[in-house]
């Protein structure tokens, strides 16, 4: 199978999207043979650059993060660039993996519903959209933690190589929790009370010597 | 009332009627005694957010990219109503308007807390303007779908959606809509 992957992170190659793509490829390779090429959306300079790749692709996977409750602006431009393909014949199969900073899948539901609308219009077969919550900070997590988090990505890829489909059961498993349950919320409040919930931000603020200014209001 | 309009129509001139409508809206609302400021995003140098989080962890509250995106920040934070305006393109707001929206995370704080049963970031400022939306080239389905988006994102900006108008009726309806928020 010929697989074209787009990394739609505004961070480009050094991104959580890259880690997801790595695991997707690993999952594919564990299950069979795959020829793939990864393109960085940020490096596409004009619509024609995208058209050229898209037109000649067999299967397209696009991986990108949630930005302000939907797609990053450059991914919106990506879809605008694909407008000439709407309803055309001979298009590739198309699937998405979207991921978010927050740990609840509900944040990504609007974006998934958007992709469910637009996907079938710009593909010969819309494979679906997988949601992966809580991807921020993978760069400072242990490889064991990342491997565990990326499990459903590898599973999706392996099943895809075998069936040519995105498995709805794996997608559902990945998009969990939809919201935190009452117990989780108690724990989160406790962690917040102890000052650990914002560990990641405090770690970065301290590293940059900016902790004292964390709540600056320069545009009041 | 202080009102900021973010004009996210990427094309100059009359293409969707958006530019003319927004100019009329600005006049109508000014005449009614409001203080209105319109930012024409296509004429500004607004780069894509690159996800560096510098605005949260390096220079808190300020974006590290040096361009025009900061210009509307102060007017926005001092306004009562923020109107997002865009033609519908590929079933959503323009990438131009979204580019500005991605650049608005310096206005909130990275710390997290549970609100309405979900995790969200916390406030950086004491108040946030109510959201108004004006859409061009929009089907009823687009209107409803994009309203759902703004309701969702309002949660992250500590506010609510006051109105969503189709540009075809916006000039006629905006004054009433503003009075009702
Ligand atoms: C401008 C901006 C807006 C974001 N908006 C959201 C959001 O609305 N909800 C969310 O859960 N995460 C949000 N995130 C977090 C990203 O989705 C998260 O950091 C992701 O892991 C980034 O992936 P990447 O490294 O592949 O770009 C936002 C990040 C940035 C920089």
GROMACS .gro file of C-alpha atoms and ligand atoms in nm:
model
  432
    1UNK     CA    1   0.000   0.000   0.000
    2UNK     CA    2   0.114   0.349  -0.088
    3UNK     CA    3   0.053   0.582   0.208
    4UNK     CA    4   0.085   0.960   0.199
    5UNK     CA    5   0.103   1.117   0.543
    6UNK     CA    6   0.063   1.487   0.614
    7UNK     CA    7   0.192   1.627   0.941
    8UNK     CA    8  -0.035   1.928   1.001
    9UNK     CA    9   0.130   2.057   1.316
   10UNK     CA   10   0.228   2.426   1.310
   11UNK     CA   11   0.538   2.306   1.498
   12UNK     CA   12   0.642   2.107   1.192
   13UNK     CA   13   0.867   1.809   1.243
   14UNK     CA   14   0.938   1.869   1.612
   15UNK     CA   15   0.584   1.798   1.723
   16UNK     CA   16   0.354   1.557   1.897
   17UNK     CA   17   0.202   1.491   1.555
   18UNK     CA   18   0.542   1.352   1.451
   19UNK     CA   19   0.542   1.113   1.746
   20UNK     CA   20   0.193   0.995   1.650
   21UNK     CA   21   0.303   0.944   1.289
   22UNK     CA   22   0.607   0.746   1.405
   23UNK     CA   23   0.382   0.512   1.602
   24UNK     CA   24   0.135   0.483   1.317
   25UNK     CA   25   0.416   0.373   1.086
   26UNK     CA   26   0.545   0.131   1.348
   27UNK     CA   27   0.196  -0.021   1.374
   28UNK     CA   28   0.179  -0.055   0.995
   29UNK     CA   29   0.518  -0.220   0.975
   30UNK     CA   30   0.431  -0.467   1.247
   31UNK     CA   31   0.131  -0.580   1.045
   32UNK     CA   32   0.266  -0.588   0.692
   33UNK     CA   33   0.435  -0.392   0.420
   34UNK     CA   34   0.378  -0.024   0.365
   35UNK     CA   35   0.537   0.237   0.141
   36UNK     CA   36   0.499   0.578   0.294
   37UNK     CA   37   0.606   0.936   0.255
   38UNK     CA   38   0.560   1.207   0.518
   39UNK     CA   39   0.495   1.569   0.415
   40UNK     CA   40   0.501   1.866   0.649
   41UNK     CA   41   0.199   2.090   0.581
   42UNK     CA   42   0.385   2.395   0.711
   43UNK     CA   43   0.640   2.353   0.431
   44UNK     CA   44   0.381   2.361   0.150
   45UNK     CA   45   0.409   2.706   0.002
   46UNK     CA   46   0.108   2.715  -0.228
   47UNK     CA   47  -0.206   2.527  -0.330
   48UNK     CA   48  -0.029   2.365  -0.627
   49UNK     CA   49   0.230   2.204  -0.398
   50UNK     CA   50  -0.055   2.026  -0.219
   51UNK     CA   51  -0.252   1.949  -0.537
   52UNK     CA   52   0.045   1.773  -0.692
   53UNK     CA   53   0.087   1.540  -0.394
   54UNK     CA   54  -0.284   1.489  -0.330
   55UNK     CA   55  -0.376   1.402  -0.687
   56UNK     CA   56  -0.123   1.121  -0.710
   57UNK     CA   57  -0.184   0.970  -0.364
   58UNK     CA   58  -0.361   0.641  -0.303
   59UNK     CA   59  -0.427   0.674   0.070
   60UNK     CA   60  -0.386   0.997   0.266
   61UNK     CA   61  -0.353   1.023   0.643
   62UNK     CA   62  -0.351   1.369   0.799
   63UNK     CA   63  -0.238   1.413   1.160
   64UNK     CA   64  -0.281   1.746   1.338
   65UNK     CA   65  -0.351   1.903   1.677
   66UNK     CA   66  -0.656   2.084   1.807
   67UNK     CA   67  -0.607   2.463   1.805
   68UNK     CA   68  -0.867   2.683   1.971
   69UNK     CA   69  -1.131   2.412   1.952
   70UNK     CA   70  -1.080   2.333   1.584
   71UNK     CA   71  -0.805   2.295   1.325
   72UNK     CA   72  -0.492   2.516   1.325
   73UNK     CA   73  -0.528   2.801   1.075
   74UNK     CA   74  -0.276   2.643   0.840
   75UNK     CA   75  -0.485   2.326   0.832
   76UNK     CA   76  -0.790   2.540   0.747
   77UNK     CA   77  -0.591   2.678   0.458
   78UNK     CA   78  -0.506   2.317   0.361
   79UNK     CA   79  -0.881   2.246   0.327
   80UNK     CA   80  -0.937   2.569   0.134
   81UNK     CA   81  -0.661   2.461  -0.104
   82UNK     CA   82  -0.844   2.131  -0.161
   83UNK     CA   83  -1.169   2.303  -0.260
   84UNK     CA   84  -1.112   2.244  -0.636
   85UNK     CA   85  -1.122   1.868  -0.563
   86UNK     CA   86  -1.468   1.868  -0.405
   87UNK     CA   87  -1.684   1.605  -0.573
   88UNK     CA   88  -1.411   1.506  -0.824
   89UNK     CA   89  -1.335   1.150  -0.929
   90UNK     CA   90  -1.006   0.964  -0.878
   91UNK     CA   91  -0.933   1.107  -0.534
   92UNK     CA   92  -0.739   0.921  -0.263
   93UNK     CA   93  -0.884   0.750   0.041
   94UNK     CA   94  -0.862   0.985   0.338
   95UNK     CA   95  -0.839   0.950   0.715
   96UNK     CA   96  -0.748   1.181   1.003
   97UNK     CA   97  -0.593   1.154   1.345
   98UNK     CA   98  -0.658   1.462   1.559
   99UNK     CA   99  -0.519   1.516   1.904
  100UNK     CA  100  -0.546   1.767   2.185
  101UNK     CA  101  -0.378   1.913   2.490
  102UNK     CA  102  -0.676   1.856   2.716
  103UNK     CA  103  -0.741   1.502   2.832
  104UNK     CA  104  -1.109   1.477   2.742
  105UNK     CA  105  -1.216   1.378   2.391
  106UNK     CA  106  -1.517   1.611   2.404
  107UNK     CA  107  -1.293   1.906   2.313
  108UNK     CA  108  -1.227   1.743   1.975
  109UNK     CA  109  -1.587   1.650   1.890
  110UNK     CA  110  -1.659   1.963   1.691
  111UNK     CA  111  -1.346   1.912   1.481
  112UNK     CA  112  -1.424   1.544   1.426
  113UNK     CA  113  -1.776   1.637   1.313
  114UNK     CA  114  -1.625   1.893   1.077
  115UNK     CA  115  -1.394   1.630   0.927
  116UNK     CA  116  -1.688   1.388   0.898
  117UNK     CA  117  -1.860   1.654   0.682
  118UNK     CA  118  -1.567   1.756   0.468
  119UNK     CA  119  -1.381   1.421   0.444
  120UNK     CA  120  -1.629   1.246   0.212
  121UNK     CA  121  -1.630   1.548  -0.023
  122UNK     CA  122  -1.257   1.543  -0.089
  123UNK     CA  123  -1.189   1.170  -0.103
  124UNK     CA  124  -1.295   0.854  -0.283
  125UNK     CA  125  -1.345   0.691   0.056
  126UNK     CA  126  -1.349   0.861   0.392
  127UNK     CA  127  -1.185   0.633   0.647
  128UNK     CA  128  -1.283   0.833   0.953
  129UNK     CA  129  -1.127   1.050   1.223
  130UNK     CA  130  -0.954   0.914   1.530
  131UNK     CA  131  -0.931   1.135   1.839
  132UNK     CA  132  -0.631   1.109   2.071
  133UNK     CA  133  -0.661   1.330   2.379
  134UNK     CA  134  -0.381   1.450   2.607
  135UNK     CA  135  -0.080   1.463   2.377
  136UNK     CA  136   0.095   1.775   2.506
  137UNK     CA  137   0.423   1.722   2.689
  138UNK     CA  138   0.512   1.385   2.536
  139UNK     CA  139   0.865   1.517   2.482
  140UNK     CA  140   0.925   1.521   2.860
  141UNK     CA  141   0.749   1.192   2.933
  142UNK     CA  142   0.929   0.858   2.966
  143UNK     CA  143   0.935   0.637   2.658
  144UNK     CA  144   0.724   0.382   2.846
  145UNK     CA  145   0.451   0.640   2.908
  146UNK     CA  146   0.454   0.752   2.546
  147UNK     CA  147   0.448   0.396   2.419
  148UNK     CA  148   0.144   0.323   2.633
  149UNK     CA  149  -0.034   0.639   2.520
  150UNK     CA  150   0.039   0.559   2.155
  151UNK     CA  151  -0.093   0.204   2.180
  152UNK     CA  152  -0.424   0.278   2.010
  153UNK     CA  153  -0.238   0.455   1.728
  154UNK     CA  154  -0.031   0.142   1.656
  155UNK     CA  155  -0.344  -0.074   1.685
  156UNK     CA  156  -0.534   0.147   1.441
  157UNK     CA  157  -0.245   0.127   1.194
  158UNK     CA  158  -0.207  -0.252   1.221
  159UNK     CA  159  -0.580  -0.309   1.171
  160UNK     CA  160  -0.572  -0.065   0.882
  161UNK     CA  161  -0.300  -0.258   0.701
  162UNK     CA  162  -0.504  -0.574   0.733
  163UNK     CA  163  -0.851  -0.444   0.647
  164UNK     CA  164  -0.798  -0.115   0.466
  165UNK     CA  165  -1.038   0.047   0.718
  166UNK     CA  166  -1.015   0.254   1.035
  167UNK     CA  167  -1.151   0.022   1.303
  168UNK     CA  168  -1.446   0.193   1.482
  169UNK     CA  169  -1.382  -0.004   1.803
  170UNK     CA  170  -1.021   0.117   1.825
  171UNK     CA  171  -1.130   0.472   1.742
  172UNK     CA  172  -1.385   0.465   2.019
  173UNK     CA  173  -1.130   0.331   2.265
  174UNK     CA  174  -0.887   0.607   2.176
  175UNK     CA  175  -1.144   0.885   2.222
  176UNK     CA  176  -1.165   0.823   2.597
  177UNK     CA  177  -1.247   0.962   2.838
  178UNK     CA  178  -1.511   1.173   2.669
  179UNK     CA  179  -1.536   1.368   2.995
  180UNK     CA  180  -1.377   1.296   3.331
  181UNK     CA  181  -1.601   1.104   3.569
  182UNK     CA  182  -1.684   1.226   3.919
  183UNK     CA  183  -1.401   1.028   4.075
  184UNK     CA  184  -1.142   1.163   3.831
  185UNK     CA  185  -1.265   1.516   3.899
  186UNK     CA  186  -1.213   1.472   4.273
  187UNK     CA  187  -0.858   1.355   4.205
  188UNK     CA  188  -0.795   1.645   3.966
  189UNK     CA  189  -0.919   1.898   4.225
  190UNK     CA  190  -0.694   1.736   4.482
  191UNK     CA  191  -0.393   1.755   4.254
  192UNK     CA  192  -0.482   2.115   4.172
  193UNK     CA  193  -0.506   2.193   4.545
  194UNK     CA  194  -0.162   2.046   4.598
  195UNK     CA  195  -0.030   2.259   4.315
  196UNK     CA  196   0.066   1.970   4.085
  197UNK     CA  197  -0.194   2.010   3.811
  198UNK     CA  198   0.001   2.292   3.651
  199UNK     CA  199   0.332   2.114   3.693
  200UNK     CA  200   0.409   2.122   3.320
  201UNK     CA  201   0.349   2.498   3.287
  202UNK     CA  202   0.538   2.577   3.607
  203UNK     CA  203   0.826   2.361   3.492
  204UNK     CA  204   0.848   2.557   3.165
  205UNK     CA  205   0.792   2.896   3.333
  206UNK     CA  206   1.071   2.827   3.583
  207UNK     CA  207   1.302   2.700   3.312
  208UNK     CA  208   1.257   3.034   3.134
  209UNK     CA  209   1.286   3.243   3.449
  210UNK     CA  210   0.932   3.370   3.388
  211UNK     CA  211   0.745   3.220   3.684
  212UNK     CA  212   0.706   3.556   3.862
  213UNK     CA  213   0.533   3.706   3.560
  214UNK     CA  214   0.306   3.411   3.487
  215UNK     CA  215  -0.013   3.614   3.531
  216UNK     CA  216   0.102   3.935   3.358
  217UNK     CA  217  -0.176   4.138   3.191
  218UNK     CA  218   0.003   4.350   2.933
  219UNK     CA  219  -0.314   4.436   2.739
  220UNK     CA  220  -0.547   4.532   3.025
  221UNK     CA  221  -2.078   4.985   2.438
  222UNK     CA  222  -1.726   4.922   2.309
  223UNK     CA  223  -1.727   4.695   2.006
  224UNK     CA  224  -1.440   4.538   1.813
  225UNK     CA  225  -1.493   4.383   1.470
  226UNK     CA  226  -1.243   4.134   1.330
  227UNK     CA  227  -1.300   4.137   0.955
  228UNK     CA  228  -1.186   3.795   0.832
  229UNK     CA  229  -1.290   3.838   0.468
  230UNK     CA  230  -0.973   3.750   0.273
  231UNK     CA  231  -1.081   3.930  -0.047
  232UNK     CA  232  -1.093   4.302  -0.111
  233UNK     CA  233  -1.403   4.462  -0.257
  234UNK     CA  234  -1.752   4.331  -0.295
  235UNK     CA  235  -1.702   3.957  -0.341
  236UNK     CA  236  -1.932   3.831  -0.066
  237UNK     CA  237  -2.079   4.163   0.040
  238UNK     CA  238  -1.896   4.121   0.369
  239UNK     CA  239  -1.672   4.427   0.343
  240UNK     CA  240  -1.955   4.662   0.251
  241UNK     CA  241  -2.181   4.513   0.518
  242UNK     CA  242  -1.919   4.552   0.789
  243UNK     CA  243  -1.860   4.914   0.693
  244UNK     CA  244  -2.235   4.974   0.719
  245UNK     CA  245  -2.251   4.789   1.050
  246UNK     CA  246  -1.968   5.003   1.181
  247UNK     CA  247  -2.155   5.320   1.078
  248UNK     CA  248  -2.492   5.205   1.211
  249UNK     CA  249  -2.352   5.108   1.548
  250UNK     CA  250  -2.142   5.425   1.576
  251UNK     CA  251  -2.452   5.632   1.499
  252UNK     CA  252  -2.635   5.446   1.773
  253UNK     CA  253  -2.373   5.569   2.020
  254UNK     CA  254  -2.138   5.273   2.033
  255UNK     CA  255  -1.762   5.297   2.007
  256UNK     CA  256  -1.665   5.069   1.719
  257UNK     CA  257  -1.324   4.964   1.592
  258UNK     CA  258  -1.283   4.738   1.288
  259UNK     CA  259  -0.965   4.546   1.211
  260UNK     CA  260  -0.927   4.433   0.852
  261UNK     CA  261  -0.718   4.125   0.903
  262UNK     CA  262  -0.613   4.077   0.539
  263UNK     CA  263  -0.436   4.415   0.549
  264UNK     CA  264  -0.242   4.325   0.862
  265UNK     CA  265   0.074   4.117   0.897
  266UNK     CA  266  -0.056   3.822   1.100
  267UNK     CA  267   0.163   3.515   1.096
  268UNK     CA  268   0.055   3.165   1.184
  269UNK     CA  269   0.083   3.060   1.548
  270UNK     CA  270   0.371   2.811   1.559
  271UNK     CA  271   0.267   2.649   1.886
  272UNK     CA  272   0.577   2.751   2.083
  273UNK     CA  273   0.375   2.850   2.395
  274UNK     CA  274   0.619   3.141   2.441
  275UNK     CA  275   0.314   3.356   2.525
  276UNK     CA  276   0.252   3.134   2.829
  277UNK     CA  277   0.598   3.035   2.949
  278UNK     CA  278   0.854   3.287   2.818
  279UNK     CA  279   0.690   3.628   2.797
  280UNK     CA  280   0.359   3.559   2.974
  281UNK     CA  281   0.068   3.736   2.808
  282UNK     CA  282   0.270   3.847   2.504
  283UNK     CA  283   0.323   3.657   2.181
  284UNK     CA  284   0.689   3.622   2.086
  285UNK     CA  285   0.618   3.669   1.712
  286UNK     CA  286   0.678   4.028   1.610
  287UNK     CA  287   0.399   4.128   1.374
  288UNK     CA  288   0.057   4.301   1.384
  289UNK     CA  289  -0.143   4.035   1.570
  290UNK     CA  290  -0.100   4.214   1.904
  291UNK     CA  291  -0.266   4.535   1.777
  292UNK     CA  292  -0.627   4.423   1.845
  293UNK     CA  293  -0.542   4.264   2.185
  294UNK     CA  294  -0.592   4.575   2.398
  295UNK     CA  295  -0.906   4.693   2.217
  296UNK     CA  296  -1.047   4.338   2.250
  297UNK     CA  297  -0.976   4.310   2.621
  298UNK     CA  298  -1.136   4.649   2.677
  299UNK     CA  299  -1.444   4.581   2.467
  300UNK     CA  300  -1.789   4.457   2.561
  301UNK     CA  301  -1.856   4.285   2.231
  302UNK     CA  302  -1.620   4.115   1.987
  303UNK     CA  303  -1.763   4.049   1.642
  304UNK     CA  304  -1.594   3.778   1.437
  305UNK     CA  305  -1.680   3.817   1.069
  306UNK     CA  306  -1.599   3.574   0.790
  307UNK     CA  307  -1.732   3.423   0.473
  308UNK     CA  308  -1.790   3.047   0.500
  309UNK     CA  309  -1.521   2.859   0.310
  310UNK     CA  310  -1.518   2.481   0.298
  311UNK     CA  311  -1.793   2.480   0.563
  312UNK     CA  312  -1.602   2.684   0.822
  313UNK     CA  313  -1.464   3.032   0.894
  314UNK     CA  314  -1.180   3.159   0.674
  315UNK     CA  315  -0.825   3.052   0.749
  316UNK     CA  316  -0.753   3.425   0.781
  317UNK     CA  317  -0.991   3.466   1.075
  318UNK     CA  318  -0.872   3.141   1.227
  319UNK     CA  319  -0.515   3.267   1.201
  320UNK     CA  320  -0.607   3.559   1.427
  321UNK     CA  321  -0.799   3.332   1.664
  322UNK     CA  322  -0.500   3.099   1.705
  323UNK     CA  323  -0.298   3.407   1.795
  324UNK     CA  324  -0.536   3.495   2.078
  325UNK     CA  325  -0.413   3.241   2.332
  326UNK     CA  326  -0.182   3.502   2.494
  327UNK     CA  327  -0.507   3.647   2.628
  328UNK     CA  328  -0.573   3.343   2.847
  329UNK     CA  329  -0.364   3.170   3.111
  330UNK     CA  330  -0.203   2.825   3.078
  331UNK     CA  331  -0.310   2.703   3.422
  332UNK     CA  332  -0.600   2.462   3.417
  333UNK     CA  333  -0.913   2.406   3.620
  334UNK     CA  334  -1.242   2.223   3.593
  335UNK     CA  335  -1.529   2.438   3.470
  336UNK     CA  336  -1.872   2.316   3.361
  337UNK     CA  337  -1.748   1.966   3.430
  338UNK     CA  338  -1.459   1.991   3.184
  339UNK     CA  339  -1.097   2.094   3.193
  340UNK     CA  340  -1.032   2.445   3.067
  341UNK     CA  341  -0.762   2.706   3.105
  342UNK     CA  342  -0.799   2.985   3.359
  343UNK     CA  343  -0.849   3.358   3.300
  344UNK     CA  344  -0.569   3.605   3.248
  345UNK     CA  345  -0.794   3.912   3.248
  346UNK     CA  346  -1.097   3.999   3.464
  347UNK     CA  347  -1.345   4.011   3.182
  348UNK     CA  348  -1.389   3.895   2.828
  349UNK     CA  349  -1.615   4.045   2.561
  350UNK     CA  350  -1.937   3.873   2.454
  351UNK     CA  351  -1.901   3.713   2.110
  352UNK     CA  352  -2.098   3.815   1.803
  353UNK     CA  353  -2.057   3.637   1.470
  354UNK     CA  354  -2.134   3.754   1.116
  355UNK     CA  355  -2.111   3.492   0.840
  356UNK     CA  356  -2.120   3.531   0.463
  357UNK     CA  357  -2.206   3.272   0.197
  358UNK     CA  358  -2.363   3.062   0.471
  359UNK     CA  359  -2.633   2.798   0.439
  360UNK     CA  360  -2.866   2.747   0.739
  361UNK     CA  361  -2.664   2.434   0.812
  362UNK     CA  362  -2.337   2.635   0.809
  363UNK     CA  363  -2.492   2.893   1.044
  364UNK     CA  364  -2.593   2.630   1.295
  365UNK     CA  365  -2.267   2.436   1.272
  366UNK     CA  366  -2.044   2.740   1.309
  367UNK     CA  367  -2.257   2.870   1.598
  368UNK     CA  368  -2.180   2.540   1.770
  369UNK     CA  369  -1.810   2.614   1.721
  370UNK     CA  370  -1.825   2.960   1.872
  371UNK     CA  371  -2.029   2.834   2.168
  372UNK     CA  372  -1.757   2.580   2.230
  373UNK     CA  373  -1.472   2.825   2.202
  374UNK     CA  374  -1.657   3.080   2.416
  375UNK     CA  375  -1.605   2.838   2.706
  376UNK     CA  376  -1.230   2.866   2.663
  377UNK     CA  377  -1.247   3.246   2.651
  378UNK     CA  378  -1.475   3.286   2.956
  379UNK     CA  379  -1.763   3.431   2.765
  380UNK     CA  380  -2.075   3.347   2.567
  381UNK     CA  381  -2.215   3.389   2.218
  382UNK     CA  382  -2.455   3.686   2.197
  383UNK     CA  383  -2.561   3.645   1.834
  384UNK     CA  384  -2.482   3.480   1.502
  385UNK     CA  385  -2.603   3.668   1.195
  386UNK     CA  386  -2.602   3.602   0.825
  387UNK     CA  387  -2.436   3.889   0.642
  388UNK     CA  388  -2.742   3.921   0.416
  389UNK     CA  389  -2.953   4.038   0.711
  390UNK     CA  390  -2.677   4.161   0.940
  391UNK     CA  391  -2.699   4.530   0.854
  392UNK     CA  392  -3.071   4.529   0.931
  393UNK     CA  393  -3.052   4.312   1.241
  394UNK     CA  394  -2.727   4.404   1.409
  395UNK     CA  395  -2.851   4.699   1.613
  396UNK     CA  396  -3.126   4.492   1.765
  397UNK     CA  397  -2.892   4.200   1.822
  398UNK     CA  398  -2.642   4.425   1.999
  399UNK     CA  399  -2.913   4.571   2.220
  400UNK     CA  400  -3.020   4.221   2.320
  401UNK     CA  401  -2.687   4.080   2.432
  402LIG     C1  402  -0.265   2.811   1.971
  402LIG     C2  403  -0.295   2.680   2.036
  402LIG     C3  404  -0.427   2.646   2.062
  402LIG     C4  405  -0.460   2.525   2.122
  402LIG     N1  406  -0.591   2.497   2.147
  402LIG     C5  407  -0.625   2.382   2.209
  402LIG     C6  408  -0.761   2.354   2.241
  402LIG     O1  409  -0.852   2.432   2.210
  402LIG     N2  410  -0.789   2.239   2.308
  402LIG     C7  411  -0.691   2.151   2.342
  402LIG     O2  412  -0.723   2.049   2.403
  402LIG     N3  413  -0.561   2.174   2.311
  402LIG     C8  414  -0.527   2.287   2.246
  402LIG     N4  415  -0.394   2.313   2.214
  402LIG     C9  416  -0.293   2.213   2.252
  402LIG    C10  417  -0.243   2.127   2.136
  402LIG     O3  418  -0.348   2.058   2.073
  402LIG    C11  419  -0.142   2.029   2.192
  402LIG     O4  420  -0.037   2.103   2.248
  402LIG    C12  421  -0.087   1.931   2.089
  402LIG     O5  422  -0.020   1.826   2.157
  402LIG    C13  423   0.011   1.997   1.994
  402LIG     O6  424   0.051   1.902   1.899
  402LIG     P1  425   0.173   1.924   1.798
  402LIG     O7  426   0.299   1.920   1.881
  402LIG     O8  427   0.164   1.810   1.703
  402LIG     O9  428   0.154   2.054   1.730
  402LIG    C14  429  -0.358   2.433   2.157
  402LIG    C15  430  -0.225   2.467   2.131
  402LIG    C16  431  -0.193   2.589   2.072
  402LIG    C17  432  -0.050   2.623   2.046
   0.00000   0.00000   0.00000
